[in-house]
Amino acid sequence: MARPRTAARTVEHPDLSEVSLQQVLEALVDPVRRMVVSQLARAGEDKSCGTFDAPVSLSTLTHHLNVLREAGVIRQYYRGTAKLNTLRAGEMEEQFPGLLSAVVHASAAESEEGVA
């Protein structure tokens, strides 16, 4: 018989004042991570890990999500057994004005060029 869980599962997130611009840029340099950020920005709601359209395995996607979380770009939290992901857009805008929106916009433009 499984032992009942006594505490809610939590995920550690960095304070953005302790995250460097270099760390954020390194997190956003990967195209899969930019794709995740763009999908979160377009979704308008939090997304569970298994709902991303990504060209990588779920275990590799988990790695990418961890990199984004550790760089302060996303926040992860549990709802039941699902781990949900959300952009820290407001916090990012305060710490690095215009960066996240510029990356999302450039990624969208790059995607459109690839389709044409």
Short mmCIF file of N, CA, C and O in Angstrom, two decimals:
data_model
loop_
_atom_site.label_atom_id
_atom_site.label_comp_id
_atom_site.label_asym_id
_atom_site.label_seq_id
_atom_site.Cartn_x
_atom_site.Cartn_y
_atom_site.Cartn_z
N MET A 1 0.84 -1.17 0.00
CA MET A 1 0.00 0.00 0.00
C MET A 1 0.90 1.24 0.00
O MET A 1 1.86 1.34 0.74
N ALA A 2 0.55 2.20 -0.84
CA ALA A 2 1.33 3.43 -0.94
C ALA A 2 1.12 4.29 0.29
O ALA A 2 0.03 4.37 0.84
N ARG A 3 2.20 4.90 0.69
CA ARG A 3 2.14 5.80 1.83
C ARG A 3 1.51 7.12 1.38
O ARG A 3 1.86 7.66 0.33
N PRO A 4 0.59 7.68 2.14
CA PRO A 4 -0.04 8.93 1.72
C PRO A 4 0.97 10.08 1.72
O PRO A 4 1.86 10.14 2.58
N ARG A 5 0.81 10.95 0.76
CA ARG A 5 1.69 12.12 0.65
C ARG A 5 1.29 13.11 1.73
O ARG A 5 0.13 13.44 1.89
N THR A 6 2.27 13.59 2.46
CA THR A 6 1.97 14.49 3.57
C THR A 6 2.16 15.96 3.21
O THR A 6 1.64 16.83 3.89
N ALA A 7 2.92 16.24 2.15
CA ALA A 7 3.15 17.62 1.75
C ALA A 7 2.95 17.75 0.25
O ALA A 7 3.22 16.82 -0.51
N ALA A 8 2.47 18.90 -0.15
CA ALA A 8 2.29 19.16 -1.57
C ALA A 8 3.65 19.20 -2.27
O ALA A 8 4.64 19.65 -1.69
N ARG A 9 3.68 18.72 -3.50
CA ARG A 9 4.91 18.80 -4.28
C ARG A 9 5.12 20.24 -4.71
O ARG A 9 4.19 20.91 -5.15
N THR A 10 6.34 20.69 -4.59
CA THR A 10 6.67 22.05 -5.01
C THR A 10 7.88 22.01 -5.92
O THR A 10 8.64 21.04 -5.93
N VAL A 11 8.04 23.07 -6.69
CA VAL A 11 9.16 23.19 -7.61
C VAL A 11 9.88 24.49 -7.25
O VAL A 11 9.26 25.53 -7.06
N GLU A 12 11.20 24.42 -7.16
CA GLU A 12 12.01 25.60 -6.83
C GLU A 12 12.17 26.50 -8.06
O GLU A 12 12.39 26.02 -9.17
N HIS A 13 12.05 27.81 -7.83
CA HIS A 13 12.22 28.79 -8.89
C HIS A 13 13.20 29.87 -8.43
O HIS A 13 13.14 30.29 -7.28
N PRO A 14 14.05 30.34 -9.33
CA PRO A 14 14.99 31.37 -8.93
C PRO A 14 14.29 32.73 -8.80
O PRO A 14 13.30 33.00 -9.47
N ASP A 15 14.82 33.56 -7.94
CA ASP A 15 14.41 34.95 -7.87
C ASP A 15 15.05 35.61 -9.10
O ASP A 15 16.26 35.49 -9.31
N LEU A 16 14.26 36.31 -9.90
CA LEU A 16 14.81 36.87 -11.14
C LEU A 16 15.90 37.90 -10.88
O LEU A 16 16.73 38.15 -11.77
N SER A 17 15.92 38.49 -9.71
CA SER A 17 17.00 39.44 -9.41
C SER A 17 18.35 38.73 -9.31
O SER A 17 19.40 39.37 -9.39
N GLU A 18 18.32 37.41 -9.16
CA GLU A 18 19.55 36.62 -9.06
C GLU A 18 19.92 35.92 -10.37
O GLU A 18 20.91 35.20 -10.44
N VAL A 19 19.09 36.14 -11.41
CA VAL A 19 19.33 35.51 -12.71
C VAL A 19 20.01 36.54 -13.61
O VAL A 19 19.57 37.68 -13.72
N SER A 20 21.09 36.12 -14.26
CA SER A 20 21.81 37.04 -15.15
C SER A 20 21.20 37.03 -16.55
O SER A 20 20.56 36.05 -16.97
N LEU A 21 21.42 38.12 -17.27
CA LEU A 21 20.99 38.19 -18.67
C LEU A 21 21.65 37.06 -19.45
O LEU A 21 21.00 36.44 -20.30
N GLN A 22 22.90 36.77 -19.15
CA GLN A 22 23.61 35.68 -19.84
C GLN A 22 22.87 34.35 -19.68
O GLN A 22 22.71 33.60 -20.65
N GLN A 23 22.41 34.06 -18.47
CA GLN A 23 21.70 32.80 -18.21
C GLN A 23 20.40 32.74 -19.01
O GLN A 23 20.07 31.70 -19.59
N VAL A 24 19.67 33.84 -19.07
CA VAL A 24 18.42 33.88 -19.83
C VAL A 24 18.70 33.69 -21.31
O VAL A 24 18.03 32.90 -21.99
N LEU A 25 19.70 34.39 -21.83
CA LEU A 25 20.02 34.28 -23.26
C LEU A 25 20.48 32.87 -23.61
O LEU A 25 20.13 32.34 -24.67
N GLU A 26 21.26 32.25 -22.73
CA GLU A 26 21.69 30.88 -22.98
C GLU A 26 20.50 29.92 -23.00
O GLU A 26 20.47 28.97 -23.77
N ALA A 27 19.51 30.17 -22.16
CA ALA A 27 18.31 29.33 -22.15
C ALA A 27 17.52 29.51 -23.43
O ALA A 27 16.93 28.55 -23.95
N LEU A 28 17.49 30.73 -23.96
CA LEU A 28 16.67 31.02 -25.13
C LEU A 28 17.38 30.77 -26.46
O LEU A 28 16.76 30.90 -27.51
N VAL A 29 18.65 30.41 -26.43
CA VAL A 29 19.38 30.19 -27.68
C VAL A 29 18.93 28.90 -28.38
O VAL A 29 19.00 28.80 -29.60
N ASP A 30 18.42 27.95 -27.63
CA ASP A 30 18.02 26.67 -28.22
C ASP A 30 16.67 26.80 -28.92
O ASP A 30 15.72 27.32 -28.34
N PRO A 31 16.55 26.30 -30.15
CA PRO A 31 15.28 26.44 -30.89
C PRO A 31 14.10 25.70 -30.24
O PRO A 31 12.96 26.17 -30.33
N VAL A 32 14.35 24.59 -29.59
CA VAL A 32 13.25 23.87 -28.92
C VAL A 32 12.74 24.70 -27.75
O VAL A 32 11.52 24.83 -27.54
N ARG A 33 13.63 25.32 -27.01
CA ARG A 33 13.20 26.14 -25.88
C ARG A 33 12.48 27.39 -26.36
O ARG A 33 11.49 27.81 -25.75
N ARG A 34 12.92 27.98 -27.47
CA ARG A 34 12.19 29.13 -28.03
C ARG A 34 10.80 28.69 -28.49
O ARG A 34 9.82 29.42 -28.33
N MET A 35 10.70 27.48 -29.02
CA MET A 35 9.40 26.94 -29.45
C MET A 35 8.47 26.80 -28.24
O MET A 35 7.29 27.15 -28.31
N VAL A 36 8.99 26.31 -27.13
CA VAL A 36 8.20 26.17 -25.90
C VAL A 36 7.71 27.53 -25.44
O VAL A 36 6.54 27.71 -25.11
N VAL A 37 8.62 28.51 -25.40
CA VAL A 37 8.25 29.86 -24.97
C VAL A 37 7.18 30.44 -25.89
O VAL A 37 6.19 31.02 -25.42
N SER A 38 7.33 30.26 -27.18
CA SER A 38 6.35 30.77 -28.14
C SER A 38 5.00 30.10 -27.95
O SER A 38 3.95 30.76 -28.00
N GLN A 39 5.00 28.79 -27.73
CA GLN A 39 3.73 28.08 -27.52
C GLN A 39 3.04 28.54 -26.24
O GLN A 39 1.82 28.71 -26.21
N LEU A 40 3.80 28.77 -25.19
CA LEU A 40 3.22 29.29 -23.95
C LEU A 40 2.66 30.70 -24.16
O LEU A 40 1.58 31.03 -23.66
N ALA A 41 3.37 31.53 -24.91
CA ALA A 41 2.92 32.90 -25.16
C ALA A 41 1.62 32.90 -25.97
O ALA A 41 0.71 33.68 -25.69
N ARG A 42 1.53 32.03 -26.97
CA ARG A 42 0.32 31.96 -27.80
C ARG A 42 -0.85 31.30 -27.10
O ARG A 42 -2.00 31.61 -27.39
N ALA A 43 -0.58 30.38 -26.20
CA ALA A 43 -1.64 29.58 -25.58
C ALA A 43 -2.58 30.44 -24.73
O ALA A 43 -3.77 30.17 -24.67
N GLY A 44 -2.05 31.43 -24.09
CA GLY A 44 -2.88 32.25 -23.23
C GLY A 44 -3.32 31.55 -21.96
O GLY A 44 -4.13 32.07 -21.21
N GLU A 45 -2.80 30.35 -21.75
CA GLU A 45 -3.09 29.59 -20.52
C GLU A 45 -1.91 28.69 -20.23
O GLU A 45 -1.05 28.49 -21.08
N ASP A 46 -1.87 28.17 -19.03
CA ASP A 46 -0.79 27.28 -18.64
C ASP A 46 -0.92 25.95 -19.39
O ASP A 46 -2.02 25.51 -19.70
N LYS A 47 0.22 25.35 -19.70
CA LYS A 47 0.23 24.09 -20.45
C LYS A 47 0.94 23.00 -19.65
O LYS A 47 1.96 23.26 -19.03
N SER A 48 0.39 21.80 -19.70
CA SER A 48 1.06 20.68 -19.05
C SER A 48 2.19 20.20 -19.96
O SER A 48 2.20 20.46 -21.17
N CYS A 49 3.13 19.50 -19.37
CA CYS A 49 4.34 19.08 -20.10
C CYS A 49 4.03 18.27 -21.36
O CYS A 49 4.70 18.42 -22.37
N GLY A 50 3.01 17.43 -21.30
CA GLY A 50 2.71 16.57 -22.43
C GLY A 50 1.94 17.22 -23.57
O GLY A 50 1.66 16.59 -24.58
N THR A 51 1.61 18.51 -23.44
CA THR A 51 0.79 19.17 -24.47
C THR A 51 1.59 20.02 -25.44
O THR A 51 1.02 20.60 -26.35
N PHE A 52 2.91 20.06 -25.28
CA PHE A 52 3.73 20.86 -26.20
C PHE A 52 3.94 20.10 -27.50
O PHE A 52 4.11 18.88 -27.50
N ASP A 53 3.93 20.83 -28.60
CA ASP A 53 4.24 20.26 -29.90
C ASP A 53 5.74 20.48 -30.10
O ASP A 53 6.16 21.58 -30.47
N ALA A 54 6.53 19.46 -29.81
CA ALA A 54 7.98 19.59 -29.88
C ALA A 54 8.58 18.39 -30.60
O ALA A 54 8.09 17.27 -30.45
N PRO A 55 9.65 18.62 -31.37
CA PRO A 55 10.28 17.55 -32.14
C PRO A 55 11.28 16.72 -31.33
O PRO A 55 12.27 16.23 -31.88
N VAL A 56 11.02 16.58 -30.03
CA VAL A 56 11.94 15.84 -29.16
C VAL A 56 11.12 14.90 -28.28
O VAL A 56 9.91 15.05 -28.14
N SER A 57 11.80 13.94 -27.66
CA SER A 57 11.12 13.02 -26.75
C SER A 57 10.67 13.76 -25.50
O SER A 57 11.15 14.86 -25.20
N LEU A 58 9.77 13.16 -24.75
CA LEU A 58 9.26 13.79 -23.53
C LEU A 58 10.38 13.99 -22.51
O LEU A 58 10.43 15.01 -21.82
N SER A 59 11.32 13.04 -22.44
CA SER A 59 12.42 13.20 -21.48
C SER A 59 13.33 14.37 -21.88
O SER A 59 13.80 15.11 -21.02
N THR A 60 13.56 14.55 -23.17
CA THR A 60 14.37 15.68 -23.64
C THR A 60 13.62 16.99 -23.43
O THR A 60 14.21 17.99 -23.01
N LEU A 61 12.31 16.98 -23.66
CA LEU A 61 11.50 18.17 -23.41
C LEU A 61 11.55 18.55 -21.94
O LEU A 61 11.66 19.74 -21.60
N THR A 62 11.54 17.56 -21.06
CA THR A 62 11.65 17.83 -19.62
C THR A 62 12.95 18.56 -19.31
O THR A 62 12.97 19.50 -18.52
N HIS A 63 14.04 18.13 -19.94
CA HIS A 63 15.32 18.83 -19.77
C HIS A 63 15.20 20.29 -20.20
O HIS A 63 15.64 21.20 -19.48
N HIS A 64 14.61 20.53 -21.36
CA HIS A 64 14.46 21.90 -21.86
C HIS A 64 13.60 22.74 -20.92
O HIS A 64 13.91 23.91 -20.67
N LEU A 65 12.54 22.16 -20.39
CA LEU A 65 11.68 22.88 -19.45
C LEU A 65 12.45 23.22 -18.18
O LEU A 65 12.30 24.31 -17.62
N ASN A 66 13.29 22.31 -17.72
CA ASN A 66 14.10 22.57 -16.53
C ASN A 66 15.08 23.72 -16.76
O ASN A 66 15.28 24.56 -15.88
N VAL A 67 15.69 23.76 -17.94
CA VAL A 67 16.61 24.85 -18.26
C VAL A 67 15.87 26.19 -18.24
O VAL A 67 16.36 27.18 -17.68
N LEU A 68 14.68 26.22 -18.84
CA LEU A 68 13.88 27.45 -18.85
C LEU A 68 13.48 27.86 -17.44
O LEU A 68 13.51 29.04 -17.09
N ARG A 69 13.11 26.88 -16.62
CA ARG A 69 12.73 27.18 -15.23
C ARG A 69 13.92 27.73 -14.45
O ARG A 69 13.82 28.72 -13.75
N GLU A 70 15.08 27.08 -14.58
CA GLU A 70 16.27 27.50 -13.85
C GLU A 70 16.75 28.88 -14.29
O GLU A 70 17.40 29.58 -13.51
N ALA A 71 16.42 29.28 -15.51
CA ALA A 71 16.78 30.61 -16.00
C ALA A 71 15.70 31.65 -15.66
O ALA A 71 15.84 32.82 -16.01
N GLY A 72 14.63 31.20 -15.02
CA GLY A 72 13.58 32.13 -14.61
C GLY A 72 12.58 32.48 -15.68
O GLY A 72 11.74 33.36 -15.48
N VAL A 73 12.62 31.81 -16.82
CA VAL A 73 11.73 32.14 -17.93
C VAL A 73 10.33 31.58 -17.71
O VAL A 73 9.34 32.23 -18.06
N ILE A 74 10.23 30.39 -17.12
CA ILE A 74 8.93 29.79 -16.86
C ILE A 74 8.79 29.44 -15.38
O ILE A 74 9.78 29.36 -14.65
N ARG A 75 7.56 29.26 -14.98
CA ARG A 75 7.24 28.77 -13.64
C ARG A 75 6.52 27.44 -13.82
O ARG A 75 5.68 27.31 -14.70
N GLN A 76 6.88 26.46 -13.02
CA GLN A 76 6.23 25.15 -13.06
C GLN A 76 5.57 24.89 -11.72
O GLN A 76 6.10 25.26 -10.67
N TYR A 77 4.40 24.26 -11.78
CA TYR A 77 3.69 23.91 -10.56
C TYR A 77 2.83 22.68 -10.82
O TYR A 77 2.53 22.36 -11.98
N TYR A 78 2.48 22.01 -9.75
CA TYR A 78 1.66 20.80 -9.86
C TYR A 78 0.20 21.13 -9.63
O TYR A 78 -0.14 21.91 -8.73
N ARG A 79 -0.64 20.53 -10.44
CA ARG A 79 -2.08 20.51 -10.21
C ARG A 79 -2.46 19.03 -10.28
O ARG A 79 -2.46 18.44 -11.35
N GLY A 80 -2.70 18.46 -9.13
CA GLY A 80 -2.90 17.01 -9.07
C GLY A 80 -1.61 16.33 -9.44
O GLY A 80 -0.55 16.61 -8.87
N THR A 81 -1.68 15.46 -10.45
CA THR A 81 -0.46 14.77 -10.90
C THR A 81 0.18 15.45 -12.10
O THR A 81 1.24 15.03 -12.54
N ALA A 82 -0.45 16.48 -12.65
CA ALA A 82 0.08 17.17 -13.83
C ALA A 82 1.00 18.31 -13.43
O ALA A 82 0.71 19.07 -12.51
N LYS A 83 2.12 18.42 -14.12
CA LYS A 83 3.01 19.56 -13.92
C LYS A 83 2.68 20.58 -15.00
O LYS A 83 2.78 20.29 -16.20
N LEU A 84 2.28 21.76 -14.57
CA LEU A 84 1.90 22.82 -15.49
C LEU A 84 3.03 23.84 -15.62
O LEU A 84 3.83 24.02 -14.70
N ASN A 85 3.05 24.50 -16.76
CA ASN A 85 4.09 25.47 -17.09
C ASN A 85 3.45 26.78 -17.50
O ASN A 85 2.46 26.79 -18.23
N THR A 86 4.03 27.87 -17.03
CA THR A 86 3.54 29.20 -17.39
C THR A 86 4.73 30.13 -17.58
O THR A 86 5.77 29.95 -16.95
N LEU A 87 4.58 31.09 -18.49
CA LEU A 87 5.64 32.08 -18.67
C LEU A 87 5.65 33.04 -17.50
O LEU A 87 4.59 33.41 -17.00
N ARG A 88 6.80 33.45 -17.12
CA ARG A 88 6.93 34.49 -16.09
C ARG A 88 7.04 35.83 -16.80
O ARG A 88 7.96 36.62 -16.58
N ALA A 89 6.09 36.10 -17.69
CA ALA A 89 6.16 37.25 -18.59
C ALA A 89 6.26 38.57 -17.85
O ALA A 89 7.11 39.41 -18.18
N GLY A 90 5.41 38.78 -16.85
CA GLY A 90 5.44 40.04 -16.12
C GLY A 90 6.75 40.25 -15.39
O GLY A 90 7.35 41.34 -15.44
N GLU A 91 7.21 39.22 -14.72
CA GLU A 91 8.48 39.31 -13.99
C GLU A 91 9.66 39.51 -14.94
O GLU A 91 10.58 40.28 -14.66
N MET A 92 9.62 38.80 -16.08
CA MET A 92 10.70 38.94 -17.07
C MET A 92 10.70 40.36 -17.63
O MET A 92 11.78 40.94 -17.85
N GLU A 93 9.52 40.92 -17.87
CA GLU A 93 9.42 42.28 -18.42
C GLU A 93 10.03 43.29 -17.45
O GLU A 93 10.69 44.24 -17.87
N GLU A 94 9.81 43.09 -16.16
CA GLU A 94 10.38 44.00 -15.16
C GLU A 94 11.90 43.89 -15.11
O GLU A 94 12.60 44.90 -15.02
N GLN A 95 12.41 42.67 -15.17
CA GLN A 95 13.86 42.45 -15.03
C GLN A 95 14.61 42.69 -16.33
O GLN A 95 15.71 43.24 -16.32
N PHE A 96 14.03 42.27 -17.46
CA PHE A 96 14.67 42.37 -18.77
C PHE A 96 13.65 42.95 -19.76
O PHE A 96 13.09 42.20 -20.58
N PRO A 97 13.41 44.26 -19.70
CA PRO A 97 12.33 44.87 -20.51
C PRO A 97 12.45 44.56 -22.01
O PRO A 97 13.50 44.75 -22.61
N GLY A 98 11.35 44.06 -22.57
CA GLY A 98 11.26 43.81 -24.00
C GLY A 98 11.89 42.52 -24.48
O GLY A 98 11.68 42.13 -25.64
N LEU A 99 12.66 41.85 -23.66
CA LEU A 99 13.41 40.67 -24.12
C LEU A 99 12.49 39.53 -24.55
O LEU A 99 12.60 39.02 -25.67
N LEU A 100 11.58 39.14 -23.68
CA LEU A 100 10.73 37.99 -23.98
C LEU A 100 9.83 38.26 -25.18
O LEU A 100 9.70 37.41 -26.06
N SER A 101 9.25 39.44 -25.24
CA SER A 101 8.37 39.75 -26.39
C SER A 101 9.17 39.80 -27.68
O SER A 101 8.68 39.37 -28.74
N ALA A 102 10.40 40.29 -27.63
CA ALA A 102 11.24 40.32 -28.83
C ALA A 102 11.57 38.91 -29.30
O ALA A 102 11.54 38.62 -30.50
N VAL A 103 11.86 38.02 -28.37
CA VAL A 103 12.18 36.63 -28.72
C VAL A 103 10.96 35.94 -29.33
O VAL A 103 11.07 35.26 -30.36
N VAL A 104 9.80 36.13 -28.72
CA VAL A 104 8.56 35.52 -29.24
C VAL A 104 8.26 36.06 -30.63
O VAL A 104 7.93 35.30 -31.54
N HIS A 105 8.37 37.37 -30.81
CA HIS A 105 8.10 37.98 -32.11
C HIS A 105 9.09 37.48 -33.17
O HIS A 105 8.69 37.13 -34.28
N ALA A 106 10.36 37.45 -32.83
CA ALA A 106 11.38 36.98 -33.79
C ALA A 106 11.19 35.50 -34.13
O ALA A 106 11.36 35.10 -35.28
N SER A 107 10.80 34.70 -33.15
CA SER A 107 10.56 33.27 -33.40
C SER A 107 9.38 33.09 -34.35
O SER A 107 9.41 32.24 -35.24
N ALA A 108 8.34 33.91 -34.16
CA ALA A 108 7.16 33.83 -35.04
C ALA A 108 7.55 34.22 -36.46
O ALA A 108 7.17 33.55 -37.43
N ALA A 109 8.33 35.28 -36.60
CA ALA A 109 8.78 35.72 -37.92
C ALA A 109 9.66 34.66 -38.58
O ALA A 109 9.54 34.39 -39.78
N GLU A 110 10.53 34.04 -37.80
CA GLU A 110 11.41 32.99 -38.31
C GLU A 110 10.60 31.79 -38.80
O GLU A 110 10.89 31.19 -39.82
N SER A 111 9.55 31.44 -38.03
CA SER A 111 8.68 30.31 -38.40
C SER A 111 7.95 30.60 -39.71
O SER A 111 7.80 29.72 -40.55
N GLU A 112 7.47 31.84 -39.86
CA GLU A 112 6.76 32.21 -41.08
C GLU A 112 7.68 32.16 -42.29
O GLU A 112 7.28 31.74 -43.36
N GLU A 113 8.94 32.57 -42.12
CA GLU A 113 9.90 32.52 -43.21
C GLU A 113 10.18 31.08 -43.62
O GLU A 113 10.33 30.78 -44.79
N GLY A 114 10.22 30.18 -42.62
CA GLY A 114 10.48 28.78 -42.90
C GLY A 114 9.35 28.12 -43.66
O GLY A 114 9.56 27.19 -44.42
N VAL A 115 8.12 28.63 -43.47
CA VAL A 115 6.95 28.06 -44.15
C VAL A 115 6.87 28.55 -45.57
O VAL A 115 6.46 27.84 -46.46
N ALA A 116 7.29 29.78 -45.82
CA ALA A 116 7.18 30.40 -47.15
C ALA A 116 8.04 29.75 -48.18
O ALA A 116 8.91 29.02 -47.99
#
